[in-house]
Short mmCIF file of C-alpha atoms in Angstrom, two decimals:
data_model
loop_
_atom_site.label_atom_id
_atom_site.label_comp_id
_atom_site.label_asym_id
_atom_site.label_seq_id
_atom_site.Cartn_x
_atom_site.Cartn_y
_atom_site.Cartn_z
CA UNK A 1 4.10 10.22 -10.25
CA UNK A 2 1.23 7.71 -8.97
CA UNK A 3 -2.00 8.75 -7.20
CA UNK A 4 -1.29 6.75 -4.03
CA UNK A 5 2.58 9.00 -3.28
CA UNK A 6 2.30 11.69 -2.62
CA UNK A 7 5.30 14.37 -0.66
CA UNK A 8 6.87 12.21 2.25
CA UNK A 9 4.94 8.80 1.86
CA UNK A 10 1.09 7.58 0.69
CA UNK A 11 -2.22 7.38 1.17
CA UNK A 12 -5.42 5.01 0.14
CA UNK A 13 -6.92 4.52 -3.19
CA UNK A 14 -9.26 7.53 -4.87
CA UNK A 15 -12.64 7.37 -2.93
CA UNK A 16 -11.57 5.28 -0.09
CA UNK A 17 -13.31 6.02 3.46
CA UNK A 18 -11.92 8.40 5.73
CA UNK A 19 -11.02 7.81 9.18
CA UNK A 20 -13.92 10.13 11.19
CA UNK A 21 -13.96 10.78 15.83
CA UNK A 22 -13.44 13.09 17.96
CA UNK A 23 -9.70 13.10 19.69
CA UNK A 24 -10.92 12.57 22.90
CA UNK A 25 -12.94 9.38 21.21
CA UNK A 26 -9.61 8.47 19.88
CA UNK A 27 -7.68 9.36 22.80
CA UNK A 28 -10.44 7.24 25.18
CA UNK A 29 -10.02 4.19 22.23
CA UNK A 30 -6.46 3.91 22.99
CA UNK A 31 -6.19 4.26 26.23
CA UNK A 32 -8.50 1.07 26.35
CA UNK A 33 -5.84 -0.74 23.98
CA UNK A 34 -3.07 0.20 26.11
CA UNK A 35 -4.60 -1.03 29.96
CA UNK A 36 -6.97 -3.76 28.19
CA UNK A 37 -6.77 -6.80 30.43
CA UNK A 38 -10.20 -8.33 31.40
CA UNK A 39 -9.36 -11.94 29.69
CA UNK A 40 -10.78 -13.32 27.54
CA UNK A 41 -12.50 -17.06 27.55
CA UNK A 42 -11.21 -18.97 24.87
CA UNK A 43 -13.72 -21.05 23.69
CA UNK A 44 -13.52 -25.36 23.06
CA UNK A 45 -11.20 -25.80 20.13
CA UNK A 46 -9.86 -22.52 19.19
CA UNK A 47 -6.22 -23.86 19.47
CA UNK A 48 -4.48 -26.49 18.70
CA UNK A 49 -2.50 -27.86 20.60
CA UNK A 50 1.26 -27.65 20.00
CA UNK A 51 1.60 -31.44 19.43
CA UNK A 52 -1.34 -31.75 17.23
CA UNK A 53 -0.89 -28.81 15.68
CA UNK A 54 2.94 -29.87 14.80
CA UNK A 55 1.68 -33.20 13.34
CA UNK A 56 -0.57 -31.77 11.26
CA UNK A 57 1.54 -30.13 9.41
CA UNK A 58 4.30 -32.74 9.10
CA UNK A 59 1.32 -35.23 7.63
CA UNK A 60 0.48 -32.31 5.03
CA UNK A 61 3.46 -33.87 3.06
CA UNK A 62 2.48 -33.16 -0.87
CA UNK A 63 0.53 -30.72 -2.52
CA UNK A 64 -0.42 -26.74 -1.70
CA UNK A 65 -1.24 -25.95 1.85
CA UNK A 66 -2.30 -23.07 4.02
CA UNK A 67 -1.96 -22.97 8.52
CA UNK A 68 -3.46 -20.19 10.48
CA UNK A 69 -0.88 -19.33 12.78
CA UNK A 70 -3.43 -16.68 14.53
CA UNK A 71 -4.11 -13.29 13.76
CA UNK A 72 -3.09 -12.40 9.65
CA UNK A 73 -0.21 -14.72 10.18
CA UNK A 74 0.27 -17.51 7.78
CA UNK A 75 2.31 -20.39 6.46
CA UNK A 76 1.65 -21.70 2.86
CA UNK A 77 3.16 -24.32 0.17
CA UNK A 78 2.44 -23.18 -2.67
CA UNK A 79 4.44 -25.04 -6.06
CA UNK A 80 6.57 -26.65 -3.21
CA UNK A 81 7.75 -23.07 -2.03
CA UNK A 82 7.18 -22.48 2.04
CA UNK A 83 6.19 -19.02 2.43
CA UNK A 84 5.38 -17.21 5.51
CA UNK A 85 2.62 -14.32 5.47
CA UNK A 86 2.75 -11.74 8.50
CA UNK A 87 3.71 -14.03 11.50
CA UNK A 88 3.27 -12.24 14.88
CA UNK A 89 3.98 -15.25 17.89
CA UNK A 90 4.83 -13.19 20.41
CA UNK A 91 3.20 -12.17 23.17
CA UNK A 92 2.68 -8.06 22.84
CA UNK A 93 1.46 -6.17 19.47
CA UNK A 94 3.05 -3.10 21.26
CA UNK A 95 6.29 -1.26 20.71
CA UNK A 96 6.57 -0.82 24.60
CA UNK A 97 5.15 -4.58 25.92
CA UNK A 98 3.73 -4.92 28.39
CA UNK A 99 1.70 -2.16 27.96
CA UNK A 100 -0.87 -2.34 24.91
CA UNK A 101 -2.71 -5.49 23.15
CA UNK A 102 -1.75 -8.65 25.23
CA UNK A 103 -1.88 -11.81 23.00
CA UNK A 104 -5.17 -13.68 24.86
CA UNK A 105 -4.62 -17.69 22.68
CA UNK A 106 -1.99 -19.27 23.09
CA UNK A 107 0.43 -20.51 20.30
CA UNK A 108 0.23 -23.55 18.50
CA UNK A 109 3.45 -23.64 16.56
CA UNK A 110 6.31 -21.71 17.35
CA UNK A 111 8.67 -20.57 14.58
CA UNK A 112 11.05 -22.61 15.40
CA UNK A 113 8.36 -24.98 14.77
CA UNK A 114 8.11 -24.12 11.10
CA UNK A 115 10.41 -25.31 7.79
CA UNK A 116 12.48 -23.16 6.22
CA UNK A 117 11.08 -19.83 4.95
CA UNK A 118 12.03 -19.43 1.08
CA UNK A 119 9.50 -16.62 0.56
CA UNK A 120 8.68 -14.14 3.50
CA UNK A 121 5.87 -11.48 2.68
CA UNK A 122 5.59 -8.10 4.93
CA UNK A 123 1.87 -6.07 4.00
CA UNK A 124 2.75 -3.67 6.19
CA UNK A 125 4.92 -2.02 9.55
CA UNK A 126 2.39 -2.19 12.14
CA UNK A 127 3.39 -4.44 15.18
CA UNK A 128 0.82 -6.75 14.47
CA UNK A 129 2.36 -7.57 11.00
CA UNK A 130 5.18 -6.52 11.43
CA UNK A 131 6.66 -8.89 14.78
CA UNK A 132 10.29 -8.24 14.69
CA UNK A 133 10.92 -10.47 17.87
CA UNK A 134 8.92 -13.34 15.92
CA UNK A 135 10.95 -12.47 12.47
CA UNK A 136 14.24 -13.17 14.53
CA UNK A 137 13.48 -16.53 15.06
CA UNK A 138 11.96 -17.58 12.01
CA UNK A 139 13.73 -20.24 10.38
CA UNK A 140 15.06 -19.28 6.46
CA UNK A 141 16.10 -21.10 3.79
CA UNK A 142 19.61 -20.58 2.83
CA UNK A 143 18.78 -18.21 -0.23
CA UNK A 144 15.33 -17.20 1.22
CA UNK A 145 13.48 -13.76 -0.53
CA UNK A 146 11.50 -10.65 1.45
CA UNK A 147 8.83 -8.96 -0.73
CA UNK A 148 7.56 -6.15 1.18
CA UNK A 149 5.60 -3.15 -0.73
CA UNK A 150 7.88 -0.05 -0.37
CA UNK A 151 10.03 1.10 2.53
CA UNK A 152 8.89 -1.31 4.34
CA UNK A 153 12.26 -3.33 4.24
CA UNK A 154 13.75 -0.65 6.09
CA UNK A 155 12.11 -1.50 9.68
CA UNK A 156 13.98 -5.85 8.86
CA UNK A 157 17.20 -6.94 9.48
CA UNK A 158 17.47 -7.54 6.07
CA UNK A 159 21.02 -9.39 6.42
CA UNK A 160 19.81 -12.56 6.90
CA UNK A 161 17.85 -12.22 3.36
CA UNK A 162 19.57 -13.14 0.01
CA UNK A 163 17.73 -10.96 -1.48
CA UNK A 164 14.78 -8.31 -0.44
CA UNK A 165 12.09 -6.76 -2.82
CA UNK A 166 9.65 -4.01 -2.38
CA UNK A 167 7.04 -3.34 -4.31
CA UNK A 168 4.79 -0.55 -5.24
CA UNK A 169 0.96 -1.17 -6.35
CA UNK A 170 0.19 -3.24 -9.04
CA UNK A 171 4.27 -4.55 -9.24
CA UNK A 172 5.27 -8.37 -9.97
CA UNK A 173 8.78 -10.22 -8.49
CA UNK A 174 9.24 -13.68 -9.31
CA UNK A 175 8.28 -16.03 -12.38
CA UNK A 176 5.91 -18.63 -13.57
CA UNK A 177 7.25 -20.87 -10.67
CA UNK A 178 6.15 -18.61 -8.45
CA UNK A 179 4.83 -14.66 -8.50
CA UNK A 180 3.78 -11.38 -6.26
CA UNK A 181 1.78 -9.70 -6.97
CA UNK A 182 1.64 -6.22 -4.48
CA UNK A 183 -1.83 -4.85 -4.30
CA UNK A 184 -3.64 -1.54 -2.89
CA UNK A 185 -5.37 -2.09 0.50
CA UNK A 186 -7.06 0.69 2.46
CA UNK A 187 -4.69 1.22 5.81
CA UNK A 188 -1.95 3.19 7.19
CA UNK A 189 1.50 2.35 8.02
CA UNK A 190 2.39 3.88 11.69
CA UNK A 191 5.72 2.42 13.81
CA UNK A 192 6.46 5.63 15.61
CA UNK A 193 4.40 8.88 16.35
CA UNK A 194 6.85 10.76 13.79
CA UNK A 195 6.68 7.88 10.26
CA UNK A 196 2.65 8.32 9.21
CA UNK A 197 1.99 6.56 6.13
CA UNK A 198 6.04 7.15 4.77
CA UNK A 199 6.29 3.73 3.58
CA UNK A 200 3.50 1.81 2.26
CA UNK A 201 1.59 -0.90 3.25
CA UNK A 202 -1.03 -3.27 0.79
CA UNK A 203 -1.91 -7.15 -0.01
CA UNK A 204 -0.44 -9.86 -2.29
CA UNK A 205 -1.94 -11.66 -4.83
CA UNK A 206 0.85 -15.64 -5.33
CA UNK A 207 0.50 -17.43 -8.25
CA UNK A 208 1.67 -20.40 -9.43
CA UNK A 209 0.78 -22.78 -13.23
CA UNK A 210 -1.71 -24.47 -10.06
CA UNK A 211 -3.22 -22.16 -7.68
CA UNK A 212 -3.67 -18.49 -6.72
CA UNK A 213 -3.76 -16.53 -3.66
CA UNK A 214 -4.92 -13.56 -2.34
CA UNK A 215 -3.88 -12.12 1.16
CA UNK A 216 -5.18 -8.27 1.70
CA UNK A 217 -2.87 -7.42 4.53
CA UNK A 218 -5.45 -5.14 6.71
CA UNK A 219 -7.38 -3.27 5.16
CA UNK A 220 -10.99 -1.20 4.84
CA UNK A 221 -13.26 -1.42 2.16
CA UNK A 222 -13.54 0.88 -0.56
CA UNK A 223 -14.30 1.39 -4.36
CA UNK A 224 -10.96 -0.22 -4.89
CA UNK A 225 -12.00 -4.01 -4.77
CA UNK A 226 -14.31 -3.27 -8.05
CA UNK A 227 -11.76 -2.27 -9.65
CA UNK A 228 -9.28 -5.88 -8.27
CA UNK A 229 -11.88 -7.92 -8.21
CA UNK A 230 -12.08 -7.12 -12.42
CA UNK A 231 -8.12 -7.52 -12.87
CA UNK A 232 -7.74 -9.84 -10.55
CA UNK A 233 -10.13 -11.86 -9.11
CA UNK A 234 -10.82 -15.70 -9.85
CA UNK A 235 -8.29 -16.46 -6.25
CA UNK A 236 -8.68 -19.84 -4.92
CA UNK A 237 -8.36 -18.78 -2.30
CA UNK A 238 -8.65 -15.78 -0.24
CA UNK A 239 -7.29 -14.26 2.83
CA UNK A 240 -9.14 -11.56 4.43
CA UNK A 241 -9.27 -9.86 7.56
CA UNK A 242 -12.54 -10.56 9.45
CA UNK A 243 -12.18 -8.48 12.89
CA UNK A 244 -10.64 -5.13 14.48
CA UNK A 245 -13.83 -3.23 13.36
CA UNK A 246 -15.19 -1.77 15.88
CA UNK A 247 -15.95 1.55 16.74
CA UNK A 248 -16.51 1.45 13.47
CA UNK A 249 -16.68 5.52 13.10
CA UNK A 250 -12.39 5.48 14.05
CA UNK A 251 -12.23 1.86 12.38
CA UNK A 252 -13.47 2.56 8.64
CA UNK A 253 -10.76 4.01 7.46
CA UNK A 254 -8.45 0.94 7.93
CA UNK A 255 -10.23 -2.13 8.26
CA UNK A 256 -13.51 -4.05 7.41
CA UNK A 257 -16.08 -5.70 8.71
CA UNK A 258 -16.28 -9.19 8.24
CA UNK A 259 -19.53 -8.84 5.60
CA UNK A 260 -17.18 -6.60 3.47
CA UNK A 261 -14.86 -9.22 3.28
CA UNK A 262 -17.53 -11.44 1.82
CA UNK A 263 -17.98 -9.02 -0.35
CA UNK A 264 -14.32 -8.57 -1.30
CA UNK A 265 -13.89 -12.54 -1.81
CA UNK A 266 -17.12 -12.64 -4.19
CA UNK A 267 -15.44 -9.04 -5.40
CA UNK A 268 -12.79 -11.99 -6.31
CA UNK A 269 -14.51 -14.25 -7.28
CA UNK A 270 -12.99 -16.45 -4.41
CA UNK A 271 -13.47 -20.13 -4.88
CA UNK A 272 -12.85 -19.52 -0.83
CA UNK A 273 -12.02 -17.00 1.84
CA UNK A 274 -10.32 -17.36 5.26
CA UNK A 275 -11.02 -15.83 7.65
CA UNK A 276 -7.65 -13.75 9.55
CA UNK A 277 -7.45 -10.70 11.63
CA UNK A 278 -9.36 -11.82 14.58
CA UNK A 279 -8.76 -14.72 17.55
CA UNK A 280 -5.45 -14.31 18.85
CA UNK A 281 -5.14 -10.23 20.37
CA UNK A 282 -7.47 -8.08 21.19
CA UNK A 283 -6.90 -4.73 19.10
CA UNK A 284 -10.45 -2.99 19.21
CA UNK A 285 -13.68 -2.95 21.21
CA UNK A 286 -16.13 -5.98 19.33
CA UNK A 287 -15.67 -8.64 20.92
CA UNK A 288 -13.71 -11.39 20.48
CA UNK A 289 -15.34 -14.22 19.21
CA UNK A 290 -17.81 -11.70 17.49
CA UNK A 291 -16.32 -12.07 13.59
CA UNK A 292 -17.13 -15.21 13.41
CA UNK A 293 -20.09 -15.40 14.30
CA UNK A 294 -20.85 -12.50 11.24
CA UNK A 295 -18.92 -14.18 8.69
CA UNK A 296 -20.48 -17.14 8.96
CA UNK A 297 -24.54 -15.25 9.26
CA UNK A 298 -23.05 -13.06 6.07
CA UNK A 299 -22.04 -15.84 4.22
CA UNK A 300 -25.38 -17.27 4.22
CA UNK A 301 -27.00 -14.14 3.89
CA UNK A 302 -25.11 -13.35 0.76
CA UNK A 303 -26.62 -17.00 -0.09
CA UNK A 304 -22.87 -18.94 -0.79
CA UNK A 305 -22.58 -22.10 0.81
CA UNK A 306 -20.64 -22.38 4.21
CA UNK A 307 -17.83 -24.05 3.13
CA UNK A 308 -17.15 -20.86 1.31
CA UNK A 309 -15.76 -19.01 3.95
CA UNK A 310 -13.20 -20.86 6.55
CA UNK A 311 -12.67 -20.22 10.25
CA UNK A 312 -9.69 -22.24 10.81
CA UNK A 313 -8.37 -23.17 14.27
CA UNK A 314 -4.77 -21.18 15.40
CA UNK A 315 -2.41 -23.91 14.32
CA UNK A 316 -4.72 -26.24 11.55
CA UNK A 317 -3.39 -26.70 8.40
CA UNK A 318 -5.72 -27.91 5.09
CA UNK A 319 -5.12 -28.13 1.86
CA UNK A 320 -6.04 -25.40 -1.01
CA UNK A 321 -8.01 -27.55 -3.53
#
């Protein structure tokens, strides 16, 4: 049995950081998350106007592209295939709305604005990644495929998909035109009070004859990324989380900092890194617009070019060069 498999579930890779904090600190943190209602002032240009977002997507007629749907949600076109990653377009990331984290940035592209999806990738079962209302509205191609880590498909209405594939870490699905490899991440899973770590979490490496794109999913930083960079590095674009990192003692085992995201990008020898998992729903205590500031500062401190790191507007589309 692989090391990350345990009786009844899964665990993080060896050497991963462990969760800190006293029980009282966790209760206080969770109460803040469920009751936080302070308005967030959006920065200019953070969200594209829906008409502009739709026009930009329509104008990207050819080639490989990435569209940031917000948070950790993306639309990709790789080798002519439309791929959705962790699309979250709901008002709340919570099992019991109106309690829990509420969206503070409007949607730029609704599910109905997207093209028929050939491939849906889900990294794990948290509400801000596996968003059932969005998945129910997502337009699907006739032969649409769902790919997710082990035991995640049970949380999805799989009847809409022609093919469902669950992968363990380091397993690959697909062929030479487009393959998907599930890679380790440092995180956890839970959808209820009774299913913690019973389903696997992970990231994905997408490979076509012309491009390699790495999507980390939610992750903390640990020794496993040295191994992953050595084994899978050399990617055109890395989609990496830069938000949801404070209080550090509580988040160190599940979310990386912007500085650690830069290091993951370096270990993967990425040509470009796109910061995600910020700017839409407030999950933790850092100021909502602090992550991109620290991300850009870390890029400069590492001696990397400014355009090595992408900070996109919600709804923005860019070519993957």
